[in-house]
């Protein structure tokens, strides 16, 4: 098989800047006494040190990049080091920078003295903080136990992060009160209890990439990345290819304590050693055959360790567990699932339920027995939930607590409770966890308890966590109108906290979203509905969006719409919803070409001079006459040319008959010079071709002549038969002996051209006062169709009977004459624009014109990545559609008010007659009949009012709805549906 012909892309761009940088770096290492590798190798590629130096310093330097999560891996991807075992390649790239560029960066970029090479280049690249590293504060890393990495060796991909918690890999501080993360003063665990087992996978995958992976199992070994010896720096082939002898480190001399130099200290140390040996010998038999802690078994992993500590009931263990659970739920949220750790959800809920003991004289307990609800008030039903939880909360006595002065025990307990709620909140962001927790009944009781706590500043954080949890869980629950959680969410609408109102509205709108059951949203207080309407008027997009989501769910039920009709100002609500249809709209202009561009067509022959123009030219003497003649028949064009002989012959032909001894023509040489004088861009040239050609470059013939004042003549485009005499000239040219041709007569003004057509082509007579006789219907010489250019407009013949009308219709000749004016340009300064707009042929075909466009302005609202409408306009049109569809409707339009009153009177009369004839004529019978008639009349009136409700509410905004449908392409389909519903019901 032939080798591939593809050339590998070079790793280093050897520019002049690169060579200068390499020389400077070589001199620096020589002065420092360190080994310099100008082209170090990582994997199968050489590293460009200049590019690496710029990339790291642009990010803030070596220390900043080391602190940033996965920064070296990102740099490795930028240098195309490969995708297999990227962690090892990233650590190798870090080592290259550490040994070759770190000291140079400290000297040149930061202007400081770098640490000695013994604590920089001569040791491993693990760790950061080079700017603060000194001989006094530096401690070499302790040797790691075997088995810490792959095959008993260190993991090159992990580096110094291989034995850290996920938070330490991110650079988060472990100190209490650290600002590295918003974990609110997380404490460290007791040192003797910290047993952290890290995840040694090659890299942390994103949530999307790990969405289908299983959650970490308790006690299960962590999966290890596939081993690739070709790219692993620990492999033998890589070591041989990149072998570099280590520089021998200088020995650190330390004084040895001897009886000669320090006898007192030597004696004390010997005594201490003897006592330790004696104690070990005395107790050796007690541990024989036993596995001491920390030997042979490293204990459970961090996940199981935190679960056991959480359920231990020991405050210190609980703090340790919650500290790590907060970090794990935030950093490993895509892998940490409730299903993999039975009892974790229940343990967190039990911890969160302790909030009541801080503010009430109750300690909630969860019982999973059948008779749990019949026991003490503090016993919660873990199987079916506690339906009377709100009543129980109200019956509890509120403790006297002050936010301004809290005990240490109170603060520690509240912190543990907040951390438990934070863990729940972080974990339910994963859909699998939210669906799992929605089926755990005690969580609903806790949410009700949390949302009904006494109004204290210390519980605000907890309540926000509870609302975030509720927002994720209500999608998987169907809440009735008397459900305690539903009532608790409605009560939050009376809060003054914007965040609580937003989350409550979103939680209510998402009820049973992922279920087949519909969300009816019953028993919503009228005060809440009025507030929601008022919030739609606020300039707060997020709050308005939450209100519209609620209204969309609320108006989907007919009974709810009837509540709005009775108790809310629907006219104002609909007006505001229509206003929101164009919220955030951006104006765009859509152009559509109505006429294509007209390209410039050059004339091939000079125009014939009209007699009046010729008379004007004959007045002038040479060379002015030839100059005006050139301007009348030619125009400047840099790309055109004409032969000198043709131009001279045309001049001779035109003015030879008018030559006299006193007024001779210009000689040929003088005439050619006059051409260059008349047109600044015209030059006489000789084309060197086999037969030399003498040309004038820069002019071309005009389509229509121009008079000395710069006015262009109009050309008659009336079609006549070839050979016909017009103005005494047949106008027949070669190739035009048969068929039709244009008249070609020139006139200076549209009026003169129109009179020319009437006189020579239509042969219209004049009246005695000199006006044109366009009313004559007996004149048969004029043609019936229009023959201007390509126009084919026709008129009825004079013999056609006039239409039935009281007034005399205009004659066909008059109509034709008025029609001809539409072909002629209008030079009036005010009417020319309007005339040009309605002209049948406004563009001169001989003059170039750009394309003409018809523009349409649109006001489009935002759309998502799929092109579907989104945002406030989309939610507003959905609410409007629900209102138009579900507004009450009666049996149909009734009679007018007068007719209804007349029917009511007839009914009353009939009721009295029936009472007289059918009954005993008593007053009671008559009263009963009158009541029935009144009730029927009121019902008919109400039905008539309901039927006109759609028309009454939507008629004032009808034009605006049609405008949005025509100018908002994002909502065009939804607006068409809305207008169709209004038309069918209005």
CSV table of C-alpha atoms in Angstrom, one decimal, residues 71-436:
chain,number,residue,atom,x,y,z
A,71,UNK,CA,-7.4,24.8,32.3
A,72,UNK,CA,-4.4,22.7,31.2
A,73,UNK,CA,-6.7,20.3,29.4
A,74,UNK,CA,-8.3,23.2,27.5
A,75,UNK,CA,-4.8,24.3,26.5
A,76,UNK,CA,-4.0,20.8,25.4
A,77,UNK,CA,-7.0,20.9,23.1
A,78,UNK,CA,-5.9,24.2,21.7
A,79,UNK,CA,-2.5,22.7,20.9
A,80,UNK,CA,-4.1,19.7,19.1
A,81,UNK,CA,-2.3,17.2,21.4
A,82,UNK,CA,-5.0,14.5,20.8
A,83,UNK,CA,-8.1,13.3,22.5
A,84,UNK,CA,-6.9,10.0,24.0
A,85,UNK,CA,-5.7,10.2,27.6
A,86,UNK,CA,-6.0,14.0,27.5
A,87,UNK,CA,-5.4,14.2,31.2
A,88,UNK,CA,-1.8,12.7,30.9
A,89,UNK,CA,-1.1,14.9,27.9
A,90,UNK,CA,-2.3,18.0,29.8
A,91,UNK,CA,0.0,17.2,32.7
A,92,UNK,CA,2.9,16.7,30.3
A,93,UNK,CA,2.1,20.2,28.8
A,94,UNK,CA,2.0,21.6,32.3
A,95,UNK,CA,5.4,20.0,33.1
A,96,UNK,CA,6.9,21.6,29.9
A,97,UNK,CA,5.8,25.0,31.0
A,98,UNK,CA,6.9,24.4,34.6
A,99,UNK,CA,10.4,23.5,33.6
A,100,UNK,CA,11.0,25.7,30.6
A,101,UNK,CA,8.9,28.9,31.1
A,102,UNK,CA,7.7,29.2,34.7
A,103,UNK,CA,10.9,30.9,36.0
A,104,UNK,CA,11.1,33.1,32.8
A,105,UNK,CA,7.5,34.2,33.4
A,106,UNK,CA,8.3,35.2,37.0
A,107,UNK,CA,11.3,37.3,35.9
A,108,UNK,CA,9.8,39.0,32.9
A,109,UNK,CA,6.1,39.3,33.5
A,110,UNK,CA,5.9,39.7,37.2
A,111,UNK,CA,9.4,41.3,37.7
A,112,UNK,CA,10.3,39.1,40.7
A,113,UNK,CA,13.2,36.8,41.6
A,114,UNK,CA,12.1,33.2,40.8
A,115,UNK,CA,12.6,30.5,43.4
A,116,UNK,CA,15.9,28.5,43.2
A,117,UNK,CA,16.0,25.7,40.7
A,118,UNK,CA,16.2,23.2,43.5
A,119,UNK,CA,12.6,23.9,44.4
A,120,UNK,CA,11.4,24.7,40.9
A,121,UNK,CA,12.8,23.0,37.8
A,122,UNK,CA,14.4,20.1,39.7
A,123,UNK,CA,11.1,18.8,41.2
A,124,UNK,CA,7.7,17.7,39.9
A,125,UNK,CA,5.3,20.2,38.4
A,126,UNK,CA,2.6,19.4,41.0
A,127,UNK,CA,1.1,22.4,42.8
A,128,UNK,CA,1.0,26.1,42.2
A,129,UNK,CA,1.9,29.2,44.1
A,130,UNK,CA,5.2,29.7,42.5
A,131,UNK,CA,5.2,33.5,43.2
A,132,UNK,CA,5.0,32.9,46.9
A,133,UNK,CA,7.3,29.8,47.0
A,134,UNK,CA,10.5,30.2,49.0
A,135,UNK,CA,13.1,27.8,50.5
A,136,UNK,CA,11.7,28.5,54.0
A,137,UNK,CA,8.0,27.8,53.3
A,138,UNK,CA,8.4,25.0,50.6
A,139,UNK,CA,7.6,21.5,51.7
A,140,UNK,CA,8.3,18.7,49.2
A,141,UNK,CA,5.3,16.5,48.5
A,142,UNK,CA,5.2,13.4,50.6
A,143,UNK,CA,5.6,10.1,48.7
A,144,UNK,CA,2.3,8.6,47.9
A,145,UNK,CA,1.3,5.1,48.8
A,146,UNK,CA,1.4,2.5,46.1
A,147,UNK,CA,-1.9,1.9,44.4
A,148,UNK,CA,-2.8,5.6,44.3
A,149,UNK,CA,-2.7,5.6,40.6
A,150,UNK,CA,-3.0,3.2,37.7
A,151,UNK,CA,-1.0,0.0,38.2
A,152,UNK,CA,0.4,1.2,41.5
A,153,UNK,CA,1.8,4.4,40.0
A,154,UNK,CA,0.8,8.0,40.2
A,155,UNK,CA,-1.9,9.1,37.8
A,156,UNK,CA,-0.3,11.6,35.4
A,157,UNK,CA,-3.6,13.0,34.5
A,158,UNK,CA,-4.6,13.9,38.0
A,159,UNK,CA,-1.3,15.4,39.1
A,160,UNK,CA,-1.6,17.0,42.5
A,161,UNK,CA,-5.3,16.9,42.3
A,162,UNK,CA,-5.5,13.1,42.4
A,163,UNK,CA,-6.2,12.9,46.2
A,164,UNK,CA,-8.3,15.9,46.5
A,165,UNK,CA,-12.0,16.3,46.9
A,166,UNK,CA,-14.0,17.6,43.9
A,167,UNK,CA,-14.0,21.0,45.6
A,168,UNK,CA,-10.3,21.1,46.0
A,169,UNK,CA,-9.9,20.3,42.3
A,170,UNK,CA,-12.0,23.4,41.6
A,171,UNK,CA,-9.8,25.6,43.9
A,172,UNK,CA,-12.5,26.0,46.5
A,173,UNK,CA,-11.3,26.9,50.0
A,174,UNK,CA,-11.9,24.4,52.7
A,175,UNK,CA,-11.7,27.0,55.5
A,176,UNK,CA,-14.9,28.0,57.3
A,177,UNK,CA,-16.3,31.2,55.9
A,178,UNK,CA,-14.5,30.7,52.6
A,179,UNK,CA,-15.7,32.7,49.6
A,180,UNK,CA,-14.8,30.0,47.1
A,181,UNK,CA,-18.4,28.9,46.9
A,182,UNK,CA,-21.7,30.0,48.2
A,183,UNK,CA,-22.0,27.2,50.8
A,184,UNK,CA,-22.5,29.5,53.7
A,185,UNK,CA,-19.7,28.7,56.1
A,186,UNK,CA,-19.1,25.0,55.4
A,187,UNK,CA,-17.1,23.5,58.2
A,188,UNK,CA,-14.3,21.0,58.0
A,189,UNK,CA,-14.9,17.5,59.3
A,190,UNK,CA,-13.0,16.2,62.3
A,191,UNK,CA,-9.5,15.3,61.0
A,192,UNK,CA,-9.6,11.8,62.4
A,193,UNK,CA,-12.9,11.1,60.4
A,194,UNK,CA,-12.0,12.4,56.9
A,195,UNK,CA,-12.0,9.4,54.6
A,196,UNK,CA,-12.3,10.8,51.1
A,197,UNK,CA,-12.1,8.5,48.1
A,198,UNK,CA,-11.7,10.5,44.9
A,199,UNK,CA,-13.0,9.8,41.5
A,200,UNK,CA,-10.0,8.9,39.3
A,201,UNK,CA,-11.7,9.0,36.0
A,202,UNK,CA,-9.8,10.8,33.3
A,203,UNK,CA,-12.0,14.0,33.3
A,204,UNK,CA,-15.2,15.2,34.7
A,205,UNK,CA,-17.9,14.9,32.0
A,206,UNK,CA,-20.6,17.4,31.5
A,207,UNK,CA,-24.2,16.8,32.5
A,208,UNK,CA,-25.2,16.2,28.9
A,209,UNK,CA,-22.4,13.8,28.3
A,210,UNK,CA,-23.1,11.8,31.4
A,211,UNK,CA,-26.9,11.9,31.3
A,212,UNK,CA,-27.2,8.2,30.4
A,213,UNK,CA,-24.5,7.0,32.8
A,214,UNK,CA,-25.4,5.2,36.0
A,215,UNK,CA,-25.1,7.0,39.3
A,216,UNK,CA,-22.3,6.1,41.7
A,217,UNK,CA,-23.1,2.9,43.6
A,218,UNK,CA,-22.2,2.5,47.2
A,219,UNK,CA,-19.0,0.5,47.6
A,220,UNK,CA,-18.6,0.2,43.8
A,221,UNK,CA,-15.1,0.8,42.4
A,222,UNK,CA,-14.7,4.0,40.4
A,223,UNK,CA,-14.4,3.3,36.7
A,224,UNK,CA,-10.9,3.9,35.3
A,225,UNK,CA,-10.1,5.4,31.9
A,226,UNK,CA,-8.8,3.2,29.2
A,227,UNK,CA,-5.0,2.8,29.3
A,228,UNK,CA,-3.3,3.8,26.1
A,229,UNK,CA,0.5,3.1,26.3
A,230,UNK,CA,1.2,5.0,23.1
A,231,UNK,CA,0.1,8.3,24.6
A,232,UNK,CA,0.6,7.6,28.3
A,233,UNK,CA,3.7,9.2,29.7
A,234,UNK,CA,4.1,6.2,32.1
A,235,UNK,CA,4.6,3.8,29.2
A,236,UNK,CA,8.0,2.5,28.4
A,237,UNK,CA,7.9,3.7,24.8
A,238,UNK,CA,7.1,7.2,25.9
A,239,UNK,CA,9.8,7.2,28.5
A,240,UNK,CA,12.5,6.0,26.1
A,241,UNK,CA,11.4,8.6,23.5
A,242,UNK,CA,11.4,11.4,25.9
A,243,UNK,CA,14.3,10.3,28.2
A,244,UNK,CA,16.1,13.2,29.9
A,245,UNK,CA,18.5,12.6,32.7
A,246,UNK,CA,17.6,14.4,35.9
A,247,UNK,CA,19.9,17.0,37.3
A,248,UNK,CA,21.4,15.8,40.5
A,249,UNK,CA,19.9,17.7,43.4
A,250,UNK,CA,22.4,19.1,46.0
A,251,UNK,CA,22.3,17.5,49.4
A,252,UNK,CA,20.7,19.4,52.2
A,253,UNK,CA,23.1,19.2,55.1
A,254,UNK,CA,21.5,19.0,58.5
A,255,UNK,CA,23.3,18.8,61.8
A,256,UNK,CA,23.1,15.4,63.5
A,257,UNK,CA,22.3,15.4,67.2
A,258,UNK,CA,25.2,13.7,69.0
A,259,UNK,CA,26.4,13.5,72.6
A,260,UNK,CA,29.2,15.7,71.6
A,261,UNK,CA,27.4,18.7,70.1
A,262,UNK,CA,24.1,18.6,72.1
A,263,UNK,CA,24.2,16.1,75.0
A,264,UNK,CA,21.0,17.2,76.7
A,265,UNK,CA,18.8,16.9,73.6
A,266,UNK,CA,20.5,13.6,72.7
A,267,UNK,CA,19.7,12.1,76.1
A,268,UNK,CA,16.1,13.3,76.0
A,269,UNK,CA,15.5,11.7,72.6
A,270,UNK,CA,17.0,8.4,73.7
A,271,UNK,CA,14.8,8.3,76.7
A,272,UNK,CA,11.7,9.0,74.6
A,273,UNK,CA,12.6,6.2,72.2
A,274,UNK,CA,13.1,3.7,75.0
A,275,UNK,CA,9.8,4.5,76.6
A,276,UNK,CA,8.0,4.1,73.2
A,277,UNK,CA,9.6,0.7,72.6
A,278,UNK,CA,8.7,-0.5,76.1
A,279,UNK,CA,5.1,0.5,75.7
A,280,UNK,CA,4.8,-1.2,72.3
A,281,UNK,CA,6.2,-4.4,73.7
A,282,UNK,CA,3.8,-4.4,76.6
A,283,UNK,CA,0.7,-4.0,74.3
A,284,UNK,CA,1.9,-6.1,71.4
A,285,UNK,CA,0.0,-9.1,72.5
A,286,UNK,CA,-3.3,-7.2,72.7
A,287,UNK,CA,-3.3,-6.5,68.9
A,288,UNK,CA,-2.0,-9.8,67.7
A,289,UNK,CA,-4.2,-11.1,64.8
A,290,UNK,CA,-6.2,-7.8,64.7
A,291,UNK,CA,-6.6,-5.5,61.6
A,292,UNK,CA,-5.8,-2.1,63.0
A,293,UNK,CA,-7.6,1.0,61.6
A,294,UNK,CA,-6.1,2.3,58.4
A,295,UNK,CA,-4.3,-1.0,57.5
A,296,UNK,CA,-5.5,-3.2,54.7
A,297,UNK,CA,-9.0,-1.6,54.4
A,298,UNK,CA,-9.4,2.0,53.4
A,299,UNK,CA,-13.1,2.1,54.5
A,300,UNK,CA,-16.2,3.0,52.4
A,301,UNK,CA,-16.2,5.6,49.7
A,302,UNK,CA,-17.2,9.2,50.4
A,303,UNK,CA,-20.8,8.7,49.2
A,304,UNK,CA,-21.5,5.9,51.6
A,305,UNK,CA,-19.4,7.6,54.3
A,306,UNK,CA,-21.6,10.7,54.2
A,307,UNK,CA,-24.8,8.7,54.1
A,308,UNK,CA,-23.8,6.8,57.3
A,309,UNK,CA,-22.7,10.0,59.0
A,310,UNK,CA,-26.0,11.7,58.1
A,311,UNK,CA,-28.0,8.9,59.7
A,312,UNK,CA,-25.8,8.6,62.8
A,313,UNK,CA,-27.5,11.4,64.8
A,314,UNK,CA,-24.2,12.7,66.0
A,315,UNK,CA,-24.0,16.5,65.4
A,316,UNK,CA,-20.3,16.5,64.4
A,317,UNK,CA,-20.9,13.6,62.0
A,318,UNK,CA,-24.0,15.3,60.6
A,319,UNK,CA,-22.0,18.5,60.0
A,320,UNK,CA,-19.3,16.5,58.2
A,321,UNK,CA,-21.9,14.7,56.0
A,322,UNK,CA,-23.8,17.8,55.1
A,323,UNK,CA,-20.6,19.7,54.4
A,324,UNK,CA,-19.5,17.1,51.8
A,325,UNK,CA,-23.1,16.5,50.5
A,326,UNK,CA,-23.4,20.2,49.6
A,327,UNK,CA,-20.2,20.0,47.6
A,328,UNK,CA,-21.0,16.6,46.0
A,329,UNK,CA,-24.6,17.7,45.0
A,330,UNK,CA,-23.2,20.8,43.4
A,331,UNK,CA,-20.2,19.3,41.7
A,332,UNK,CA,-21.4,15.8,41.0
A,333,UNK,CA,-25.1,16.6,40.5
A,334,UNK,CA,-25.3,14.8,37.2
A,335,UNK,CA,-24.2,11.5,38.8
A,336,UNK,CA,-25.6,11.7,42.3
A,337,UNK,CA,-29.1,10.0,42.4
A,338,UNK,CA,-31.4,9.1,45.2
A,339,UNK,CA,-32.2,5.7,43.8
A,340,UNK,CA,-28.5,4.6,44.2
A,341,UNK,CA,-28.5,5.5,47.9
A,342,UNK,CA,-31.5,4.2,49.8
A,343,UNK,CA,-32.3,6.3,52.8
A,344,UNK,CA,-30.5,9.4,51.6
A,345,UNK,CA,-33.7,11.3,50.8
A,346,UNK,CA,-35.4,10.2,54.0
A,347,UNK,CA,-32.3,11.3,56.0
A,348,UNK,CA,-32.2,14.7,54.4
A,349,UNK,CA,-36.0,15.2,55.0
A,350,UNK,CA,-35.7,14.2,58.6
A,351,UNK,CA,-32.8,16.7,59.0
A,352,UNK,CA,-34.9,19.4,57.4
A,353,UNK,CA,-38.0,18.7,59.5
A,354,UNK,CA,-36.0,19.7,62.6
A,355,UNK,CA,-36.7,23.3,61.6
A,356,UNK,CA,-40.0,23.2,63.5
A,357,UNK,CA,-38.3,22.5,66.8
A,358,UNK,CA,-36.5,25.9,66.5
A,359,UNK,CA,-39.7,27.9,66.2
A,360,UNK,CA,-42.5,25.6,67.6
A,361,UNK,CA,-43.0,23.4,70.6
A,362,UNK,CA,-43.1,20.3,68.4
A,363,UNK,CA,-40.6,17.8,67.1
A,364,UNK,CA,-42.0,16.2,63.9
A,365,UNK,CA,-41.5,12.4,63.5
A,366,UNK,CA,-42.2,10.3,60.4
A,367,UNK,CA,-44.1,7.0,60.9
A,368,UNK,CA,-44.7,4.6,58.1
A,369,UNK,CA,-47.4,2.6,59.9
A,370,UNK,CA,-51.0,2.4,58.9
A,371,UNK,CA,-52.4,4.2,61.9
A,372,UNK,CA,-49.8,7.0,61.9
A,373,UNK,CA,-52.3,9.9,61.5
A,374,UNK,CA,-54.3,8.8,64.5
A,375,UNK,CA,-51.4,9.2,66.9
A,376,UNK,CA,-49.7,12.2,68.4
A,377,UNK,CA,-50.0,15.5,66.5
A,378,UNK,CA,-46.2,15.5,65.9
A,379,UNK,CA,-46.4,12.1,64.0
A,380,UNK,CA,-46.4,12.5,60.2
A,381,UNK,CA,-47.8,9.9,57.9
A,382,UNK,CA,-45.0,8.7,55.8
A,383,UNK,CA,-47.1,6.5,53.5
A,384,UNK,CA,-50.1,8.7,52.5
A,385,UNK,CA,-49.0,12.2,53.7
A,386,UNK,CA,-50.7,14.3,56.3
A,387,UNK,CA,-53.8,16.0,54.9
A,388,UNK,CA,-54.4,18.1,58.1
A,389,UNK,CA,-50.8,19.4,58.3
A,390,UNK,CA,-51.9,23.0,58.1
A,391,UNK,CA,-54.2,22.6,61.0
A,392,UNK,CA,-51.5,20.9,63.0
A,393,UNK,CA,-49.1,23.8,62.3
A,394,UNK,CA,-51.6,26.3,63.5
A,395,UNK,CA,-52.2,24.4,66.7
A,396,UNK,CA,-48.5,24.5,67.6
A,397,UNK,CA,-47.3,27.1,70.0
A,398,UNK,CA,-44.8,29.6,68.6
A,399,UNK,CA,-41.6,29.9,70.6
A,400,UNK,CA,-40.2,33.3,71.6
A,401,UNK,CA,-37.1,33.6,69.3
A,402,UNK,CA,-35.3,36.8,68.4
A,403,UNK,CA,-33.4,37.1,65.1
A,404,UNK,CA,-31.1,39.7,66.7
A,405,UNK,CA,-29.7,37.4,69.3
A,406,UNK,CA,-29.2,33.7,68.5
A,407,UNK,CA,-27.4,31.1,70.6
A,408,UNK,CA,-24.5,29.1,69.2
A,409,UNK,CA,-26.5,25.9,69.3
A,410,UNK,CA,-29.4,27.6,67.5
A,411,UNK,CA,-27.1,28.8,64.8
A,412,UNK,CA,-25.4,25.4,64.3
A,413,UNK,CA,-28.7,23.6,64.1
A,414,UNK,CA,-30.2,26.1,61.7
A,415,UNK,CA,-27.0,25.8,59.5
A,416,UNK,CA,-27.4,22.0,59.4
A,417,UNK,CA,-31.0,22.4,58.4
A,418,UNK,CA,-30.2,24.9,55.6
A,419,UNK,CA,-27.5,22.7,54.3
A,420,UNK,CA,-29.9,19.7,54.2
A,421,UNK,CA,-32.4,21.8,52.2
A,422,UNK,CA,-29.7,23.0,49.9
A,423,UNK,CA,-28.7,19.4,49.2
A,424,UNK,CA,-32.3,18.6,48.4
A,425,UNK,CA,-32.6,21.7,46.2
A,426,UNK,CA,-29.4,20.8,44.2
A,427,UNK,CA,-30.3,17.2,43.7
A,428,UNK,CA,-33.9,17.8,42.5
A,429,UNK,CA,-32.5,19.9,39.6
A,430,UNK,CA,-31.9,16.4,38.0
A,431,UNK,CA,-35.2,15.2,36.6
A,432,UNK,CA,-34.6,11.6,37.8
A,433,UNK,CA,-34.2,12.9,41.4
A,434,UNK,CA,-37.2,15.2,41.1
A,435,UNK,CA,-39.5,12.4,39.9
A,436,UNK,CA,-38.1,10.1,42.7
